[in-house]
């Protein structure tokens, strides 16, 4: 099985105890990346590769997808209703897909509201109360009212759904009807927008994941925080110890509060060689013994009901009584094999509202349509689907923007570099060498470096710009549409200008010195020289560089994938990213291949066009 | 005056090209605790190897390096070998025909790997080669072959045909001519081609990401891009920068050692297509 | 017995185009130093390469030492070739360059060392064996290339313009040395050149080629005196032969421009080209046929002067010690027995007998 890094050695301990009890069975725990998305992709690629892990350690939202692909073994055989009875019902429910049971919950997780007991007499329960509390006790920018997770990623959907459910809405009903064009959704989006625009939450929440929100809250800069149970463990060791309470998330008067159900569970891969052993292990992980280990070592909230009344645990975590209440109010995100795409559509539009590029109404309608199109659109034939494919249009536009911005810059800058590097001067070798550096460094790796440099507030670019006075305060480069596109283009220009420069330099060197001399004898000035001699003779080189650059800019993948992942609100997601996701996340290899083919053909056409339009007359003869 | 402007222009290019690299190194050398500190400091007050040691001790970075070396090294050797044989064949043809064949080759070389990844993945899966070094080695070989053929063919053409004929008269077989005459004589080109191909492989991302999904098979760029934080919510920037520095410094050294030939090689390789 | 014999060899590189070699028949006597002479592109190198086995003929047979060699691969033909640009292995020392052919043939180390030393001594390159080809002068490289051929003691040596890359002085010295050398070892040599002086001086047997065919083969002096084809007459000789178009009829030659005519022993009636070598022209009218014309050009050449005299439409060149003035009318003469006649169409030599 793959999980995140085994902090505290909890899993090692569980496995150790299991090994001791069951000689002959061996469990391997592989530390995966911290990003759940990435771990999911690891599992998917492993399934696709036909080289699956026996035990699948799943987030709640993966179950439907994995089960619908037939990658999981139903567990009904090993886990009878009586056994299931002992676990948190929501967690069990989430383990079902089309009537069969695939996943046993191991850790519970639920979104909830943390509040400062010392500063607020009463936590707000409803939106109205929330507004009053915020206006009375909030004091931005020193102390905001609330922080939550506003970056474009799965966490945003969790936040959003809590508002939506709390207002009596739901994204998709049991009959797979999409209900997002309803008024309650529009009002929810408006309210979320208001939370920021009223200054209840800091503007920077749109870049927050759990970590940032927690840090913000920990520093005492917010009265409330929407977060997961894990934050409790950390807050307990902070100056805020004893000053924090938890309640269910706010809701609209007349409706029920709800927390998004998270949590991790175990399933068994269909190709597993030792399903019996795997089942034994799963059974062990939900035993009181293992659940306690996970709790004490890792701070994992148990899935086993009885532990919430366990003396030993309550002594250590008295808040579990409250937490249990919240857990029983938790709700499942839509159960659909295409949930990842549904979620990314919601992320995109909610983010767009928060960032301010879409109005709540627009966003609600778009969301509804796209999800509807996705659920129904799969039945169209590929060419027809092109027409309905909203993501395709969006990513195509982004690709064009990216290419259109980066290639001209690379070009002019590259030409400038080449002209300079062509001059004889001391240290020319040094210059040429350093021009090679960006070209030779791995794009994906340098994208990490750029991500760091564009970081807010620790990144050097913000620091420099503020010092020089271009910016008045640090900017969130990677989480605003313009900023992210700028960052991507900037990094790409940095990376590929050298390539253009090297080619053009070769071109310049191929121009015979005599020609220049004869032209200057004929009385040509610098400008004349440039436009009538250098440029035409450079044409073949320019053409090659141009074709190369356009094709590669249009096919950009690694830079963006690492730098922005296509965000925010998909504003930097390019075609390659989309096609990649189609194949490796949405399991639509056929459609992905089809798009690849189209993409290829259009690139070839563009290249031919360039060759045609830049061919000088004498070259055609 | 003119000279001053010129110098400033040169200096800004240098700064522009080298700054990100410099920044990575300086972050990597900061003591782990001081990475997240405001205001941003431009030179670390104390230099610490903490981050670098962490990368190796806390994470399987050594493993990633090994994977990259196996895949990149294997691909480089295979590419050079196949390219040498193909170029030798091409050299036997008359120049015009050889160039025509080569042009078709180069059309393949210009495609970005992002467009090839899905078909390649499908094929590799059919061959059950996913997670196998061979998958990457084969894919990289195919990807770099046109470029390598271009470089080697150009180099082989420099060697006069009479030399082969003299060798035939002396009693060399065809393969002996390739291995004992042509290859030794093309050593500089072979070296540059090898260096460049290796750098391409070392840097490649998307194929490595898709064809080697198991974490134990990550190459360096994949490993770095997916470098994980302890709590799941914090990003270990100090270590990431250390890893980036460790990956890039060797490349820069190699580039410095070979820069003249690389510029030449790149330009012949890229332009004539 | 002929060391090398070619029977009906043809070769064309590009289908349908002008063939590089056309139905070549040739026998080179054992131990002869055979020069192959012809203008650039006439197929000399191709002929040599076919003998070496580096090129396959389209048709015909190659016999080496009486054996059909068409199917024998080059290295088993027992021939050695010296290339125009020497083709030394740049990455091997002189010693290895010379020795490699023997090594590949499995000769023992001691034996190789002995032989290489002997050859190096013979060519006076014994002090150079540890150098790389780049460290040698052109003449030295040429010797190494020669040594590489000699050391194998083949039956036939093929030399493709081995002297053309040397400067004039070295070339002259080497020329005689080469001849002595090959005479000494009594080997059969095919020696390609486009320098007719070189060919005349060195060869025991001369082959004159033109556009893929052999125009004449035989002893050099014989070829000089008795050219079988207009091309041979024009190609060979210290100065360009003078040719005058005209007509033979009733035993009399009449120039086409009506400038002169004379009686000959020729019986044919035909359009012809009358040719005469400048060295056969004599000042004043000492010989039977005397002509005179205006001096149009004088090119001093040390002891003699090359004088061009215009008679009718033709410029006649001659070498005289006397130095006339341009514009002067000058007389000269020749003997009708020195006049050669070639058929205007085929270029073949016409003789009194037919
Ligand atoms: N590999 C080839 N492909 C096509 N044509 C060739 C080839 N080699 C020779 N030829 C042609 O065949 C003819 C004879 O060439 P060859 O090299 O034998 O001439 P040569 O007499 O050696 O001339 P030179 O004195 O210039 O060396 C020429 O017209 C040449 O263009
Ligand atoms: Mg020749």
Coordinates of C-alpha atoms in Angstrom, one line a residue, chain B:
Chain B
X1 CA 29.2 55.7 -23.2
X2 CA 28.4 53.2 -25.8
X3 CA 30.7 50.8 -24.1
X4 CA 29.0 51.3 -20.8
X5 CA 25.6 50.5 -22.2
X6 CA 27.1 47.4 -23.8
X7 CA 28.6 46.3 -20.5
X8 CA 25.3 46.9 -18.7
X9 CA 23.5 44.8 -21.3
X10 CA 25.9 42.0 -21.0
X11 CA 25.7 42.1 -17.2
X12 CA 22.0 42.0 -17.2
X13 CA 22.0 39.0 -19.5
X14 CA 24.3 37.2 -17.2
X15 CA 22.2 38.1 -14.2
X16 CA 19.0 37.1 -16.0
X17 CA 20.4 33.7 -17.0
X18 CA 22.1 32.8 -13.8
X19 CA 20.0 34.3 -11.1
X20 CA 17.4 31.5 -10.6
X21 CA 20.3 29.1 -10.4
X22 CA 22.1 31.2 -7.8
X23 CA 18.9 31.6 -5.9
X24 CA 18.3 27.9 -5.7
X25 CA 21.8 27.3 -4.4
X26 CA 21.6 30.0 -1.8
X27 CA 18.3 28.7 -0.5
X28 CA 19.7 25.2 -0.4
X29 CA 22.6 26.4 1.7
X30 CA 20.5 28.2 4.2
X31 CA 20.1 26.4 7.5
X32 CA 16.8 24.6 7.4
X33 CA 15.1 26.8 9.9
X34 CA 15.9 30.1 8.2
X35 CA 14.3 29.3 4.8
X36 CA 11.0 30.8 5.8
X37 CA 12.0 34.0 7.2
X38 CA 11.2 37.6 6.3
X39 CA 12.7 39.8 5.1
X40 CA 14.2 37.7 2.4
X41 CA 18.0 37.5 2.9
X42 CA 20.1 37.5 -0.3
X43 CA 23.2 35.9 1.1
X44 CA 22.9 33.2 3.8
X45 CA 24.6 34.4 6.9
X46 CA 25.7 30.9 7.7
X47 CA 26.2 28.2 5.2
X48 CA 24.7 24.9 6.2
X49 CA 24.6 21.6 4.5
X50 CA 21.6 20.6 6.5
X51 CA 19.2 20.7 3.7
X52 CA 21.5 18.7 1.4
X53 CA 22.0 16.1 4.0
X54 CA 18.3 15.9 4.6
X55 CA 17.6 15.2 1.0
X56 CA 19.7 12.1 1.1
X57 CA 18.9 10.9 4.6
X58 CA 15.2 11.6 4.8
X59 CA 14.3 10.8 1.3
X60 CA 15.2 8.3 -1.3
X61 CA 17.0 10.9 -3.4
X62 CA 20.0 8.6 -3.9
X63 CA 17.6 6.1 -5.4
X64 CA 16.2 8.7 -7.8
X65 CA 19.8 9.6 -8.9
X66 CA 20.5 5.9 -9.4
X67 CA 17.3 5.5 -11.5
X68 CA 18.2 8.5 -13.6
X69 CA 21.7 7.2 -14.1
X70 CA 20.4 3.8 -15.2
X71 CA 17.7 5.1 -17.5
X72 CA 19.8 8.0 -18.9
X73 CA 23.0 6.0 -19.1
X74 CA 21.3 3.1 -20.7
X75 CA 19.5 5.3 -23.2
X76 CA 22.7 7.2 -24.0
X77 CA 24.6 4.0 -24.7
X78 CA 21.9 2.5 -26.8
X79 CA 21.2 5.7 -28.7
X80 CA 24.8 6.1 -29.6
X81 CA 25.2 2.6 -30.7
X82 CA 22.0 2.6 -32.9
X83 CA 22.8 6.0 -34.2
X84 CA 26.4 5.0 -35.0
X85 CA 25.1 2.0 -37.0
X86 CA 22.5 4.1 -38.8
X87 CA 24.8 6.9 -39.6
X88 CA 27.3 4.5 -41.0
X89 CA 24.7 3.2 -43.3
X90 CA 23.6 6.7 -44.2
X91 CA 27.2 7.6 -45.0
X92 CA 27.4 4.9 -47.5
X93 CA 24.5 6.5 -49.5
X94 CA 25.1 9.5 -51.6
X95 CA 24.6 12.8 -49.7
X96 CA 21.4 13.9 -51.3
X97 CA 19.6 10.7 -50.6
X98 CA 21.0 10.5 -47.1
X99 CA 19.8 14.0 -46.3
X100 CA 16.4 13.2 -47.6
X101 CA 16.1 10.2 -45.3
X102 CA 17.4 12.2 -42.5
X103 CA 14.9 15.0 -42.9
X104 CA 12.1 12.6 -42.3
X105 CA 13.9 11.5 -39.2
X106 CA 14.1 15.0 -37.9
X107 CA 10.4 15.6 -38.3
X108 CA 10.0 13.0 -35.5
X109 CA 12.6 14.8 -33.4
X110 CA 10.8 18.1 -33.3
X111 CA 7.7 16.7 -31.6
X112 CA 7.3 17.5 -27.9
X113 CA 7.3 14.5 -25.6
X114 CA 4.0 15.5 -24.2
X115 CA 2.4 14.5 -27.5
X116 CA 4.1 11.2 -27.5
X117 CA 3.5 10.1 -24.0
X118 CA 0.1 8.6 -24.4
X119 CA 0.9 6.4 -27.5
X120 CA 4.1 5.4 -25.9
X121 CA 2.4 4.5 -22.7
X122 CA -0.2 2.4 -24.5
X123 CA 2.5 0.5 -26.3
X124 CA 4.7 0.0 -23.2
X125 CA 1.7 -1.3 -21.3
X126 CA 1.0 -3.8 -24.0
X127 CA 4.6 -4.9 -23.8
X128 CA 4.3 -5.0 -19.9
X129 CA 7.3 -2.7 -19.7
X130 CA 5.7 -0.1 -17.4
X131 CA 7.9 0.4 -14.4
X132 CA 10.7 -1.3 -16.2
X133 CA 13.9 0.7 -17.0
X134 CA 13.7 -0.7 -20.5
X135 CA 10.6 1.3 -21.2
X136 CA 12.4 4.6 -20.5
X137 CA 15.5 3.5 -22.2
X138 CA 13.6 2.6 -25.3
X139 CA 11.5 5.7 -25.3
X140 CA 14.5 7.9 -24.8
X141 CA 16.4 6.2 -27.4
X142 CA 13.7 6.7 -29.9
X143 CA 13.3 10.3 -28.9
X144 CA 17.0 11.2 -29.1
X145 CA 17.9 9.0 -32.1
X146 CA 17.2 11.6 -34.8
X147 CA 19.4 14.1 -33.1
X148 CA 22.2 11.6 -32.5
X149 CA 22.1 10.4 -36.0
X150 CA 22.3 14.0 -37.2
X151 CA 25.4 14.7 -35.2
X152 CA 27.1 11.4 -36.0
X153 CA 26.2 11.4 -39.6
X154 CA 27.7 14.9 -40.0
X155 CA 30.8 13.7 -38.1
X156 CA 31.2 10.5 -40.1
X157 CA 30.9 12.4 -43.4
X158 CA 34.0 14.4 -42.4
X159 CA 36.0 11.2 -42.7
X160 CA 37.1 10.6 -46.2
X161 CA 35.7 7.6 -48.0
X162 CA 39.1 6.5 -49.1
X163 CA 39.9 5.7 -45.5
X164 CA 37.2 3.0 -45.6
X165 CA 38.5 1.8 -48.9
X166 CA 42.1 1.6 -47.6
X167 CA 40.7 -0.3 -44.7
X168 CA 38.9 -2.7 -47.0
X169 CA 42.1 -3.3 -48.9
X170 CA 43.9 -3.8 -45.6
X171 CA 41.4 -6.5 -44.8
X172 CA 38.9 -4.8 -42.4
X173 CA 35.4 -6.1 -42.3
X174 CA 32.5 -3.5 -42.5
X175 CA 31.8 -3.7 -38.8
X176 CA 35.5 -3.5 -38.0
X177 CA 35.7 -0.3 -40.1
X178 CA 32.9 1.2 -38.0
X179 CA 34.3 0.2 -34.7
X180 CA 38.0 0.5 -35.3
X181 CA 38.2 3.4 -37.7
X182 CA 35.1 5.5 -37.9
X183 CA 34.2 5.5 -34.2
X184 CA 37.7 6.2 -32.9
X185 CA 38.1 9.0 -35.4
X186 CA 34.7 10.6 -34.3
X187 CA 35.5 10.6 -30.6
X188 CA 34.9 14.3 -30.1
X189 CA 31.5 14.1 -31.7
X190 CA 30.6 11.0 -29.9
X191 CA 31.5 12.6 -26.6
X192 CA 29.4 15.7 -27.3
X193 CA 26.5 13.7 -28.6
X194 CA 26.7 11.5 -25.5
X195 CA 26.7 14.5 -23.2
X196 CA 23.8 16.1 -24.9
X197 CA 21.7 13.0 -25.1
X198 CA 22.4 12.3 -21.5
X199 CA 21.4 15.8 -20.5
X200 CA 18.2 15.4 -22.5
X201 CA 17.4 12.1 -20.7
X202 CA 18.4 13.5 -17.3
X203 CA 16.0 16.4 -17.8
X204 CA 13.1 14.5 -19.3
X205 CA 10.0 14.6 -17.2
X206 CA 6.7 13.5 -18.6
X207 CA 7.8 10.1 -20.0
X208 CA 9.5 9.3 -16.7
X209 CA 6.4 10.4 -14.8
X210 CA 4.1 8.1 -16.8
X211 CA 6.2 5.1 -17.6
X212 CA 7.7 4.7 -14.2
X213 CA 4.8 5.2 -11.8
X214 CA 6.4 3.3 -8.9
X215 CA 8.1 5.6 -6.4
X216 CA 11.1 3.4 -6.3
X217 CA 11.5 4.0 -10.0
X218 CA 11.3 7.8 -10.0
X219 CA 13.9 9.7 -11.8
X220 CA 15.4 12.8 -10.3
X221 CA 13.0 15.4 -11.9
X222 CA 9.9 13.3 -11.1
X223 CA 11.2 12.8 -7.6
X224 CA 11.8 16.5 -7.1
X225 CA 8.5 17.6 -8.6
X226 CA 6.7 15.2 -6.2
X227 CA 8.9 15.8 -3.2
X228 CA 6.7 15.4 -0.2
X229 CA 6.4 17.3 3.0
X230 CA 6.1 15.7 6.4
X231 CA 2.6 16.7 7.5
X232 CA 1.1 16.6 4.0
X233 CA 0.4 20.2 4.2
X234 CA 3.8 21.8 4.3
X235 CA 6.2 22.1 1.4
X236 CA 9.8 21.6 2.4
X237 CA 11.3 24.4 0.3
X238 CA 14.7 24.1 1.8
X239 CA 15.0 20.5 0.8
X240 CA 13.5 21.0 -2.6
X241 CA 16.0 23.7 -3.3
X242 CA 18.8 21.4 -2.1
X243 CA 17.6 18.7 -4.4
X244 CA 17.3 21.2 -7.3
X245 CA 20.8 22.4 -6.7
X246 CA 22.1 18.8 -6.5
X247 CA 20.5 18.0 -9.8
X248 CA 21.7 21.1 -11.6
X249 CA 25.2 21.6 -10.5
X250 CA 26.6 18.6 -12.3
X251 CA 24.9 19.6 -15.5
X252 CA 26.4 23.1 -15.2
X253 CA 29.8 21.6 -14.7
X254 CA 29.4 19.3 -17.7
X255 CA 28.2 22.2 -19.8
X256 CA 31.1 24.3 -18.8
X257 CA 33.5 21.6 -19.8
X258 CA 31.9 21.0 -23.2
X259 CA 30.5 24.4 -24.0
X260 CA 32.2 25.1 -27.2
X261 CA 31.4 21.7 -28.8
X262 CA 27.9 21.8 -27.4
X263 CA 27.2 25.1 -29.1
X264 CA 28.6 23.8 -32.3
X265 CA 26.8 20.5 -32.0
X266 CA 23.5 22.1 -31.2
X267 CA 23.6 24.5 -34.1
X268 CA 24.5 21.8 -36.6
X269 CA 22.0 19.6 -35.1
X270 CA 19.2 22.0 -35.0
X271 CA 19.6 24.1 -38.0
X272 CA 19.7 21.9 -40.9
X273 CA 16.5 20.2 -40.1

